[in-house]
């Protein structure tokens, strides 16, 4: 189905180009490759890793507090009055709810921080792509990868239409040196490296004791 939609999409581009009486020239780039090649990517990855570790530490402290109170409750429950026991159970249930809310909010906070850090990088890439398109008379420049959660729209493209290295040079970034495929490593224009997940896989989940029920 995706291939059919792709064919329809390319056909539509050709139709509009012909309708405008201009030669159709389509280039493509790999945004993952561009991001991974930029020096900012390492700084962003490091900053996100530090932020994630801070969130994990806060979560661990909250879980530690829960477990300590839970253990104390279990040891002394038999000696508690009904009123005291109910109060302790309420405290544990509230604390467990706070932990779940913190973890959910931490995940969202981490994603928002990543988006904030990536915004100027993506804007810089878009600006360079726009300039390359104008300078080289490209009608369209499409994406060949699934960067930032997007669906790739290029299933095949000739190497000479890959503008990725032109975009890097436009931004003042030296493209990685291609390695001979015969030595076991593919040329970046054919298989571009994927950047490591900036968020490190999200905030580390911690299993808390089963919530108490009244």
CSV table of C-alpha atoms in Angstrom, one decimal:
chain,number,residue,atom,x,y,z
A,1,UNK,CA,0.0,0.0,0.0
A,2,UNK,CA,2.8,2.4,0.9
A,3,UNK,CA,4.5,1.7,-2.5
A,4,UNK,CA,1.3,2.4,-4.3
A,5,UNK,CA,0.9,5.7,-2.4
A,6,UNK,CA,4.5,6.5,-3.2
A,7,UNK,CA,4.0,5.9,-6.9
A,8,UNK,CA,0.9,8.1,-6.9
A,9,UNK,CA,2.8,10.8,-5.0
A,10,UNK,CA,5.7,10.8,-7.5
A,11,UNK,CA,3.3,10.7,-10.4
A,12,UNK,CA,1.5,13.8,-8.9
A,13,UNK,CA,4.8,15.6,-8.6
A,14,UNK,CA,5.6,14.8,-12.3
A,15,UNK,CA,2.1,16.1,-13.3
A,16,UNK,CA,2.5,19.4,-11.5
A,17,UNK,CA,6.0,19.9,-12.8
A,18,UNK,CA,4.9,19.3,-16.4
A,19,UNK,CA,1.9,21.5,-15.9
A,20,UNK,CA,4.4,24.3,-15.0
A,21,UNK,CA,6.5,23.6,-18.1
A,22,UNK,CA,9.6,23.2,-15.9
A,23,UNK,CA,12.0,20.3,-15.9
A,24,UNK,CA,11.4,18.0,-12.9
A,25,UNK,CA,14.5,17.6,-10.8
A,26,UNK,CA,14.1,15.6,-7.6
A,27,UNK,CA,16.9,15.2,-5.0
A,28,UNK,CA,16.8,13.4,-1.7
A,29,UNK,CA,18.6,13.5,1.7
A,30,UNK,CA,18.8,11.4,4.8
A,31,UNK,CA,18.0,13.5,7.9
A,32,UNK,CA,19.3,10.9,10.3
A,33,UNK,CA,22.6,11.0,8.5
A,34,UNK,CA,22.7,14.8,8.6
A,35,UNK,CA,22.0,14.9,12.4
A,36,UNK,CA,24.5,12.2,13.2
A,37,UNK,CA,27.2,14.0,11.2
A,38,UNK,CA,26.7,17.4,13.0
A,39,UNK,CA,28.9,18.2,16.0
A,40,UNK,CA,25.8,19.4,17.9
A,41,UNK,CA,24.4,15.9,18.0
A,42,UNK,CA,27.0,14.7,20.5
A,43,UNK,CA,26.4,17.7,22.8
A,44,UNK,CA,22.6,17.2,22.6
A,45,UNK,CA,23.0,13.4,23.3
A,46,UNK,CA,25.2,14.2,26.3
A,47,UNK,CA,22.8,16.8,27.7
A,48,UNK,CA,19.9,14.5,27.4
A,49,UNK,CA,21.8,11.6,29.0
A,50,UNK,CA,22.6,13.8,32.0
A,51,UNK,CA,19.0,15.0,32.3
A,52,UNK,CA,17.7,11.5,32.1
A,53,UNK,CA,20.1,10.4,34.8
A,54,UNK,CA,18.8,13.2,37.1
A,55,UNK,CA,15.2,12.0,36.5
A,56,UNK,CA,16.2,8.4,37.2
A,57,UNK,CA,17.9,9.4,40.4
A,58,UNK,CA,14.8,11.3,41.6
A,59,UNK,CA,12.6,8.3,40.7
A,60,UNK,CA,14.9,5.9,42.6
A,61,UNK,CA,14.7,8.0,45.7
A,62,UNK,CA,10.9,8.1,45.6
A,63,UNK,CA,10.8,4.3,45.1
A,64,UNK,CA,13.3,3.8,48.0
A,65,UNK,CA,11.1,5.9,50.3
A,66,UNK,CA,8.1,3.8,49.3
A,67,UNK,CA,9.8,0.5,49.9
A,68,UNK,CA,11.1,1.6,53.3
A,69,UNK,CA,7.6,2.7,54.4
A,70,UNK,CA,6.0,-0.4,52.9
A,71,UNK,CA,8.4,-2.7,54.7
A,72,UNK,CA,7.8,-0.8,58.0
A,73,UNK,CA,4.0,-1.1,57.4
A,74,UNK,CA,4.3,-4.9,56.9
A,75,UNK,CA,6.4,-5.4,60.0
A,76,UNK,CA,4.1,-3.4,62.3
A,77,UNK,CA,0.7,-3.9,60.7
A,78,UNK,CA,-0.3,-6.6,63.2
A,79,UNK,CA,0.3,-4.3,66.1
A,80,UNK,CA,-1.5,-1.3,64.6
A,81,UNK,CA,-5.0,-0.2,65.5
A,82,UNK,CA,-7.5,-0.1,62.6
A,83,UNK,CA,-7.3,3.7,62.4
A,84,UNK,CA,-3.5,3.7,62.3
A,85,UNK,CA,-3.3,0.9,59.8
A,86,UNK,CA,-5.8,2.6,57.5
A,87,UNK,CA,-3.8,5.9,57.7
A,88,UNK,CA,-0.6,4.0,56.8
A,89,UNK,CA,-2.3,2.3,53.9
A,90,UNK,CA,-3.6,5.7,52.6
A,91,UNK,CA,-0.1,7.2,52.8
A,92,UNK,CA,1.4,4.2,50.8
A,93,UNK,CA,-1.3,4.5,48.2
A,94,UNK,CA,-0.8,8.2,47.8
A,95,UNK,CA,3.0,7.7,47.5
A,96,UNK,CA,2.6,5.0,44.9
A,97,UNK,CA,0.4,7.3,42.9
A,98,UNK,CA,3.0,10.1,43.1
A,99,UNK,CA,5.6,7.7,41.8
A,100,UNK,CA,3.5,6.7,38.8
A,101,UNK,CA,2.7,10.4,38.1
A,102,UNK,CA,6.4,11.3,38.4
A,103,UNK,CA,7.4,8.6,35.9
A,104,UNK,CA,4.8,9.7,33.4
A,105,UNK,CA,5.7,13.4,33.7
A,106,UNK,CA,9.4,12.6,33.5
A,107,UNK,CA,8.9,10.8,30.2
A,108,UNK,CA,7.0,13.8,28.8
A,109,UNK,CA,9.6,16.2,30.2
A,110,UNK,CA,12.4,14.2,28.5
A,111,UNK,CA,10.7,14.3,25.2
A,112,UNK,CA,10.0,18.0,25.4
A,113,UNK,CA,13.6,18.7,26.2
A,114,UNK,CA,14.7,16.6,23.2
A,115,UNK,CA,12.4,18.5,21.0
A,116,UNK,CA,13.6,21.9,22.3
A,117,UNK,CA,17.3,20.9,21.8
A,118,UNK,CA,16.6,19.5,18.3
A,119,UNK,CA,14.6,22.4,17.1
A,120,UNK,CA,17.5,24.7,16.1
A,121,UNK,CA,19.3,21.8,14.6
A,122,UNK,CA,16.4,20.9,12.4
A,123,UNK,CA,15.8,24.5,11.5
A,124,UNK,CA,19.5,24.8,10.4
A,125,UNK,CA,19.2,21.7,8.3
A,126,UNK,CA,16.0,22.9,6.6
A,127,UNK,CA,17.6,26.3,5.8
A,128,UNK,CA,20.6,24.5,4.2
A,129,UNK,CA,18.3,22.2,2.2
A,130,UNK,CA,16.3,25.2,1.0
A,131,UNK,CA,19.5,26.9,-0.2
A,132,UNK,CA,20.8,23.7,-1.9
A,133,UNK,CA,17.5,23.3,-3.7
A,134,UNK,CA,17.6,26.9,-5.1
A,135,UNK,CA,21.3,26.8,-6.0
A,136,UNK,CA,21.0,23.4,-7.8
A,137,UNK,CA,17.5,24.0,-9.4
A,138,UNK,CA,15.9,21.1,-7.5
A,139,UNK,CA,12.1,21.0,-7.9
A,140,UNK,CA,11.8,18.9,-4.8
A,141,UNK,CA,14.1,17.4,-2.1
A,142,UNK,CA,12.6,14.4,-0.4
A,143,UNK,CA,13.4,12.4,2.7
A,144,UNK,CA,14.9,8.9,2.3
A,145,UNK,CA,14.7,8.0,6.0
A,146,UNK,CA,12.3,7.9,8.9
A,147,UNK,CA,13.9,10.7,10.9
A,148,UNK,CA,12.0,12.1,13.9
A,149,UNK,CA,9.3,9.4,13.6
A,150,UNK,CA,8.5,10.3,9.9
A,151,UNK,CA,7.7,7.7,7.3
A,152,UNK,CA,10.4,7.5,4.6
A,153,UNK,CA,9.2,8.4,1.1
A,154,UNK,CA,12.2,7.2,-1.0
A,155,UNK,CA,12.5,3.6,-1.8
A,156,UNK,CA,15.3,4.1,-4.4
A,157,UNK,CA,17.4,7.0,-5.5
A,158,UNK,CA,20.5,7.4,-7.6
A,159,UNK,CA,23.6,8.4,-5.6
A,160,UNK,CA,24.1,11.6,-7.7
A,161,UNK,CA,20.7,12.8,-6.5
A,162,UNK,CA,21.6,12.4,-2.9
A,163,UNK,CA,22.2,16.0,-1.6
A,164,UNK,CA,23.1,15.0,2.0
A,165,UNK,CA,26.8,15.9,1.7
A,166,UNK,CA,26.0,19.1,-0.1
A,167,UNK,CA,23.7,20.0,2.8
A,168,UNK,CA,26.5,19.2,5.3
A,169,UNK,CA,29.0,21.4,3.4
A,170,UNK,CA,26.5,24.2,3.2
A,171,UNK,CA,26.3,24.1,7.1
A,172,UNK,CA,30.1,24.0,7.3
A,173,UNK,CA,30.2,20.4,8.3
A,174,UNK,CA,32.8,18.1,6.7
A,175,UNK,CA,31.0,14.9,5.5
A,176,UNK,CA,32.2,11.6,6.9
A,177,UNK,CA,34.8,9.9,4.6
A,178,UNK,CA,33.2,7.0,2.6
A,179,UNK,CA,34.6,3.6,3.4
A,180,UNK,CA,35.2,1.0,0.7
A,181,UNK,CA,32.3,-1.4,0.9
A,182,UNK,CA,34.7,-4.2,0.0
A,183,UNK,CA,36.2,-3.7,3.5
A,184,UNK,CA,32.9,-4.4,5.1
A,185,UNK,CA,31.5,-0.9,5.6
A,186,UNK,CA,28.9,0.5,3.3
A,187,UNK,CA,29.2,3.9,1.7
A,188,UNK,CA,27.2,6.5,3.7
A,189,UNK,CA,25.3,7.5,0.5
A,190,UNK,CA,23.9,4.0,0.4
A,191,UNK,CA,23.4,3.1,4.0
A,192,UNK,CA,23.6,6.1,6.3
A,193,UNK,CA,24.3,5.7,10.0
A,194,UNK,CA,21.4,6.0,12.4
A,195,UNK,CA,22.0,8.3,15.4
A,196,UNK,CA,21.7,6.7,18.8
A,197,UNK,CA,18.4,7.4,20.6
A,198,UNK,CA,19.0,10.8,22.3
A,199,UNK,CA,16.7,10.0,25.1
A,200,UNK,CA,18.5,6.8,26.0
A,201,UNK,CA,15.3,4.8,25.9
A,202,UNK,CA,13.2,6.9,28.3
A,203,UNK,CA,13.2,7.1,32.0
A,204,UNK,CA,14.2,3.8,33.6
A,205,UNK,CA,11.1,2.0,34.8
A,206,UNK,CA,11.2,0.8,38.4
A,207,UNK,CA,8.8,-1.8,39.7
A,208,UNK,CA,7.2,-0.7,42.9
A,209,UNK,CA,5.4,-3.1,45.4
A,210,UNK,CA,1.8,-3.9,44.5
A,211,UNK,CA,-0.4,-1.0,45.7
A,212,UNK,CA,-2.4,-1.7,48.8
A,213,UNK,CA,-6.1,-2.2,48.7
A,214,UNK,CA,-8.4,-1.4,51.5
